[in-house]
């Protein structure tokens, strides 16, 4: 088998950890196999450098006009991806797709491919911080909370160490499990996840809980942020009394179910304010608040700033 050539398109303010987790497994696969299984090169808009979110500057091999023939092109971005998704980037990706290039996206890169219209009707993964805004802007994309999606024509990973999980998956698929395990061992990476793993640390790990009633109640809250239901309805669905639900939330989270529910809705609102251009009224409704005025009061009480000023601080 000939070596595979991956091109990584580095969008300014890209995630350095995702970048390292993408390239290092390929390098190590070559090292431990003693063969040139993978080659890689980097591209950016100016064709000279790309700057990641921690300030490190990476030299690149190509500009958008001279992308070489490759086996897969990954677009890798990070914070402020909405502001970084301009016409030159989208036009280059459309040219590559028209040539039959296989595409992929890492960290927030799925946003860029969705903006280009490539992900409609497909499953995709993106870093969890972008979930709320992504689902609002691209309802035609089947966004998963998985660490990566590799069984689509366009493969995506959610960023961070999930990028290593994806690369190890590709190494195993192309060259066998033994090599993938050897690569993981060289990385001292013994918690390799498959595509079905969810991104965020589990509720049980975050709160030290093993109570299934709590887990089910919080899952139900997360599924009904736009149309909140009462604690009594949640308790009935979970199969316990409202009083029991109150006690559980007090024990594990030191707050009431109602307070925790509101905090979840406000956190979603904060993501939408920062990551989208939606109006404050639209965001209020999307997060289950009956009016923009009520939403503004709740938001200020929680974060010490109005929704309008919050958006101004970010921009």
CSV table of C-alpha atoms in Angstrom, one decimal, residues 58-288:
chain,number,residue,atom,x,y,z
A,58,UNK,CA,3.5,27.0,12.6
A,59,UNK,CA,5.2,27.2,9.3
A,60,UNK,CA,3.0,25.7,6.5
A,61,UNK,CA,3.7,24.2,3.1
A,62,UNK,CA,0.8,25.5,1.0
A,63,UNK,CA,-1.6,28.3,0.4
A,64,UNK,CA,-5.2,27.8,-0.6
A,65,UNK,CA,-4.3,28.1,-4.3
A,66,UNK,CA,-1.7,25.3,-4.3
A,67,UNK,CA,-3.2,22.5,-2.3
A,68,UNK,CA,-1.5,19.3,-3.5
A,69,UNK,CA,-3.2,16.1,-4.5
A,70,UNK,CA,-4.0,14.2,-1.2
A,71,UNK,CA,-5.8,11.3,0.3
A,72,UNK,CA,-7.7,13.4,2.8
A,73,UNK,CA,-7.9,17.1,3.7
A,74,UNK,CA,-8.7,18.0,7.3
A,75,UNK,CA,-9.8,21.5,8.2
A,76,UNK,CA,-8.6,22.3,11.8
A,77,UNK,CA,-9.9,25.4,13.6
A,78,UNK,CA,-10.5,26.4,17.2
A,79,UNK,CA,-12.0,29.5,18.9
A,80,UNK,CA,-13.8,32.3,17.0
A,81,UNK,CA,-14.4,29.9,14.1
A,82,UNK,CA,-17.4,31.9,12.9
A,83,UNK,CA,-15.2,35.0,12.3
A,84,UNK,CA,-12.5,32.9,10.6
A,85,UNK,CA,-14.8,31.3,8.1
A,86,UNK,CA,-14.4,33.6,5.1
A,87,UNK,CA,-14.9,33.3,1.4
A,88,UNK,CA,-11.3,32.2,0.5
A,89,UNK,CA,-11.5,29.2,2.9
A,90,UNK,CA,-15.0,28.2,1.7
A,91,UNK,CA,-14.0,28.6,-2.0
A,92,UNK,CA,-10.9,26.4,-1.5
A,93,UNK,CA,-12.9,23.7,0.2
A,94,UNK,CA,-15.5,23.7,-2.6
A,95,UNK,CA,-12.8,23.4,-5.2
A,96,UNK,CA,-11.3,20.5,-3.4
A,97,UNK,CA,-14.6,18.8,-3.0
A,98,UNK,CA,-15.3,19.2,-6.7
A,99,UNK,CA,-12.0,17.4,-7.4
A,100,UNK,CA,-13.1,14.5,-5.3
A,101,UNK,CA,-10.9,15.2,-2.3
A,102,UNK,CA,-12.1,13.4,0.8
A,103,UNK,CA,-12.7,15.9,3.5
A,104,UNK,CA,-12.6,15.9,7.3
A,105,UNK,CA,-12.8,18.3,10.2
A,106,UNK,CA,-11.2,18.6,13.6
A,107,UNK,CA,-12.3,20.5,16.7
A,108,UNK,CA,-14.6,23.3,15.5
A,109,UNK,CA,-13.9,22.5,11.9
A,110,UNK,CA,-17.3,20.9,11.4
A,111,UNK,CA,-18.7,24.4,11.6
A,112,UNK,CA,-16.7,25.4,8.5
A,113,UNK,CA,-17.8,22.3,6.5
A,114,UNK,CA,-21.4,22.9,7.6
A,115,UNK,CA,-21.2,26.6,6.5
A,116,UNK,CA,-20.0,25.3,3.1
A,117,UNK,CA,-23.2,23.1,3.0
A,118,UNK,CA,-21.3,19.8,3.0
A,119,UNK,CA,-22.8,18.3,6.2
A,120,UNK,CA,-26.6,18.6,5.5
A,121,UNK,CA,-28.2,15.2,6.2
A,122,UNK,CA,-24.9,13.8,7.6
A,123,UNK,CA,-23.8,12.9,11.1
A,124,UNK,CA,-21.0,15.1,12.5
A,125,UNK,CA,-19.1,15.8,15.7
A,126,UNK,CA,-17.8,19.1,17.0
A,127,UNK,CA,-16.3,20.3,20.2
A,128,UNK,CA,-19.1,20.4,22.9
A,129,UNK,CA,-18.8,24.1,23.5
A,130,UNK,CA,-20.2,24.7,20.0
A,131,UNK,CA,-23.1,22.3,20.2
A,132,UNK,CA,-25.8,24.8,21.1
A,133,UNK,CA,-24.9,27.4,18.4
A,134,UNK,CA,-24.3,24.7,15.8
A,135,UNK,CA,-27.6,23.1,16.3
A,136,UNK,CA,-29.4,26.4,16.0
A,137,UNK,CA,-27.6,27.4,12.8
A,138,UNK,CA,-27.4,24.0,11.1
A,139,UNK,CA,-30.6,22.1,11.9
A,140,UNK,CA,-30.1,19.9,8.8
A,141,UNK,CA,-27.0,18.4,10.3
A,142,UNK,CA,-27.3,15.4,12.5
A,143,UNK,CA,-24.9,16.5,15.3
A,144,UNK,CA,-23.8,13.8,17.6
A,145,UNK,CA,-22.2,14.1,21.0
A,146,UNK,CA,-19.7,11.4,20.0
A,147,UNK,CA,-16.0,12.1,20.2
A,148,UNK,CA,-15.7,11.4,16.5
A,149,UNK,CA,-17.7,10.3,13.5
A,150,UNK,CA,-15.7,8.1,11.1
A,151,UNK,CA,-18.4,6.1,9.2
A,152,UNK,CA,-19.5,9.1,7.1
A,153,UNK,CA,-17.9,10.2,3.8
A,154,UNK,CA,-16.8,13.3,5.7
A,155,UNK,CA,-15.2,12.4,9.0
A,156,UNK,CA,-15.2,14.7,12.0
A,157,UNK,CA,-13.6,14.8,15.4
A,158,UNK,CA,-14.6,16.9,18.4
A,159,UNK,CA,-11.1,18.2,19.1
A,160,UNK,CA,-8.6,17.8,21.9
A,161,UNK,CA,-7.6,14.2,22.5
A,162,UNK,CA,-10.6,13.0,20.5
A,163,UNK,CA,-8.5,13.8,17.5
A,164,UNK,CA,-6.0,11.1,18.7
A,165,UNK,CA,-8.9,8.7,19.0
A,166,UNK,CA,-9.9,9.3,15.4
A,167,UNK,CA,-6.4,8.9,14.1
A,168,UNK,CA,-5.9,5.7,16.0
A,169,UNK,CA,-9.2,4.5,14.5
A,170,UNK,CA,-7.9,5.3,11.0
A,171,UNK,CA,-4.6,3.6,11.7
A,172,UNK,CA,-6.4,0.4,12.9
A,173,UNK,CA,-8.8,0.5,10.0
A,174,UNK,CA,-5.9,0.8,7.5
A,175,UNK,CA,-3.1,-1.2,9.1
A,176,UNK,CA,-4.6,-3.3,11.8
A,177,UNK,CA,-5.2,-3.3,15.5
A,178,UNK,CA,-1.7,-4.3,16.5
A,179,UNK,CA,-0.2,-1.2,15.0
A,180,UNK,CA,-2.9,1.1,16.5
A,181,UNK,CA,-2.2,-0.4,20.0
A,182,UNK,CA,1.5,0.0,19.5
A,183,UNK,CA,1.0,3.7,18.6
A,184,UNK,CA,-1.3,4.2,21.6
A,185,UNK,CA,1.3,2.6,23.9
A,186,UNK,CA,4.0,4.9,22.5
A,187,UNK,CA,1.8,7.9,23.3
A,188,UNK,CA,1.2,6.4,26.8
A,189,UNK,CA,-2.5,6.7,25.9
A,190,UNK,CA,-4.4,3.8,27.4
A,191,UNK,CA,-7.9,5.3,27.4
A,192,UNK,CA,-8.6,5.1,23.7
A,193,UNK,CA,-12.2,5.7,22.9
A,194,UNK,CA,-14.3,4.5,20.1
A,195,UNK,CA,-16.7,6.7,18.1
A,196,UNK,CA,-19.7,5.9,20.4
A,197,UNK,CA,-18.1,7.5,23.4
A,198,UNK,CA,-19.6,10.9,24.4
A,199,UNK,CA,-17.4,13.9,24.7
A,200,UNK,CA,-18.1,15.4,28.0
A,201,UNK,CA,-17.1,13.8,31.2
A,202,UNK,CA,-20.0,11.8,32.4
A,203,UNK,CA,-22.5,13.2,34.9
A,204,UNK,CA,-21.4,10.5,37.3
A,205,UNK,CA,-17.7,11.5,37.1
A,206,UNK,CA,-18.4,15.2,37.3
A,207,UNK,CA,-20.5,15.0,40.4
A,208,UNK,CA,-19.2,11.8,41.9
A,209,UNK,CA,-22.7,10.3,41.6
A,210,UNK,CA,-23.9,6.9,40.8
A,211,UNK,CA,-27.6,7.7,41.3
A,212,UNK,CA,-29.6,6.7,38.2
A,213,UNK,CA,-32.6,8.9,39.2
A,214,UNK,CA,-30.3,12.0,39.2
A,215,UNK,CA,-28.8,11.1,35.8
A,216,UNK,CA,-32.2,10.6,34.2
A,217,UNK,CA,-33.6,13.8,35.7
A,218,UNK,CA,-30.7,15.9,34.4
A,219,UNK,CA,-30.8,14.2,31.0
A,220,UNK,CA,-34.5,15.1,30.8
A,221,UNK,CA,-33.7,18.7,31.7
A,222,UNK,CA,-31.1,18.8,29.0
A,223,UNK,CA,-33.6,17.5,26.4
A,224,UNK,CA,-36.3,20.1,27.3
A,225,UNK,CA,-34.3,23.4,27.6
A,226,UNK,CA,-36.5,25.1,25.0
A,227,UNK,CA,-39.8,23.9,26.6
A,228,UNK,CA,-39.1,23.5,30.3
A,229,UNK,CA,-41.3,21.2,32.4
A,230,UNK,CA,-42.0,21.3,36.1
A,231,UNK,CA,-40.0,19.4,38.7
A,232,UNK,CA,-43.1,17.4,39.5
A,233,UNK,CA,-43.3,16.2,35.8
A,234,UNK,CA,-39.6,15.3,35.9
A,235,UNK,CA,-40.0,13.4,39.2
A,236,UNK,CA,-43.0,11.5,37.7
A,237,UNK,CA,-41.0,10.6,34.6
A,238,UNK,CA,-38.1,9.4,36.7
A,239,UNK,CA,-40.3,7.4,38.9
A,240,UNK,CA,-39.9,9.2,42.3
A,241,UNK,CA,-41.7,11.8,44.3
A,242,UNK,CA,-41.1,15.5,43.9
A,243,UNK,CA,-39.8,15.5,47.5
A,244,UNK,CA,-37.4,12.8,46.7
A,245,UNK,CA,-36.1,14.7,43.7
A,246,UNK,CA,-35.6,17.8,45.8
A,247,UNK,CA,-33.6,15.8,48.3
A,248,UNK,CA,-31.4,14.2,45.7
A,249,UNK,CA,-30.5,17.6,44.1
A,250,UNK,CA,-29.8,19.0,47.6
A,251,UNK,CA,-27.5,16.1,48.4
A,252,UNK,CA,-25.5,15.9,45.2
A,253,UNK,CA,-25.6,19.4,43.8
A,254,UNK,CA,-26.5,21.5,46.8
A,255,UNK,CA,-29.3,23.2,45.0
A,256,UNK,CA,-32.9,22.7,44.0
A,257,UNK,CA,-34.0,21.0,40.7
A,258,UNK,CA,-35.5,24.3,39.6
A,259,UNK,CA,-32.3,26.3,40.2
A,260,UNK,CA,-30.1,23.7,38.4
A,261,UNK,CA,-32.6,23.7,35.4
A,262,UNK,CA,-32.4,27.5,35.1
A,263,UNK,CA,-28.6,27.3,35.2
A,264,UNK,CA,-28.6,24.9,32.3
A,265,UNK,CA,-30.8,27.1,30.3
A,266,UNK,CA,-28.7,30.2,31.1
A,267,UNK,CA,-25.5,28.4,30.1
A,268,UNK,CA,-27.1,27.5,26.8
A,269,UNK,CA,-28.1,31.1,26.3
A,270,UNK,CA,-24.5,32.2,27.1
A,271,UNK,CA,-23.2,30.0,24.3
A,272,UNK,CA,-25.7,31.3,21.8
A,273,UNK,CA,-24.9,34.9,22.7
A,274,UNK,CA,-21.2,34.3,22.2
A,275,UNK,CA,-21.3,32.1,19.2
A,276,UNK,CA,-24.3,33.2,17.1
A,277,UNK,CA,-25.9,36.3,15.6
A,278,UNK,CA,-29.4,35.4,16.9
A,279,UNK,CA,-31.3,38.2,18.5
A,280,UNK,CA,-31.7,38.3,22.3
A,281,UNK,CA,-35.4,37.6,21.8
A,282,UNK,CA,-34.7,34.5,19.7
A,283,UNK,CA,-32.2,33.3,22.3
A,284,UNK,CA,-34.6,33.8,25.1
A,285,UNK,CA,-37.2,31.7,23.4
A,286,UNK,CA,-34.7,29.0,22.4
A,287,UNK,CA,-33.8,28.7,26.1
A,288,UNK,CA,-37.3,28.5,27.5
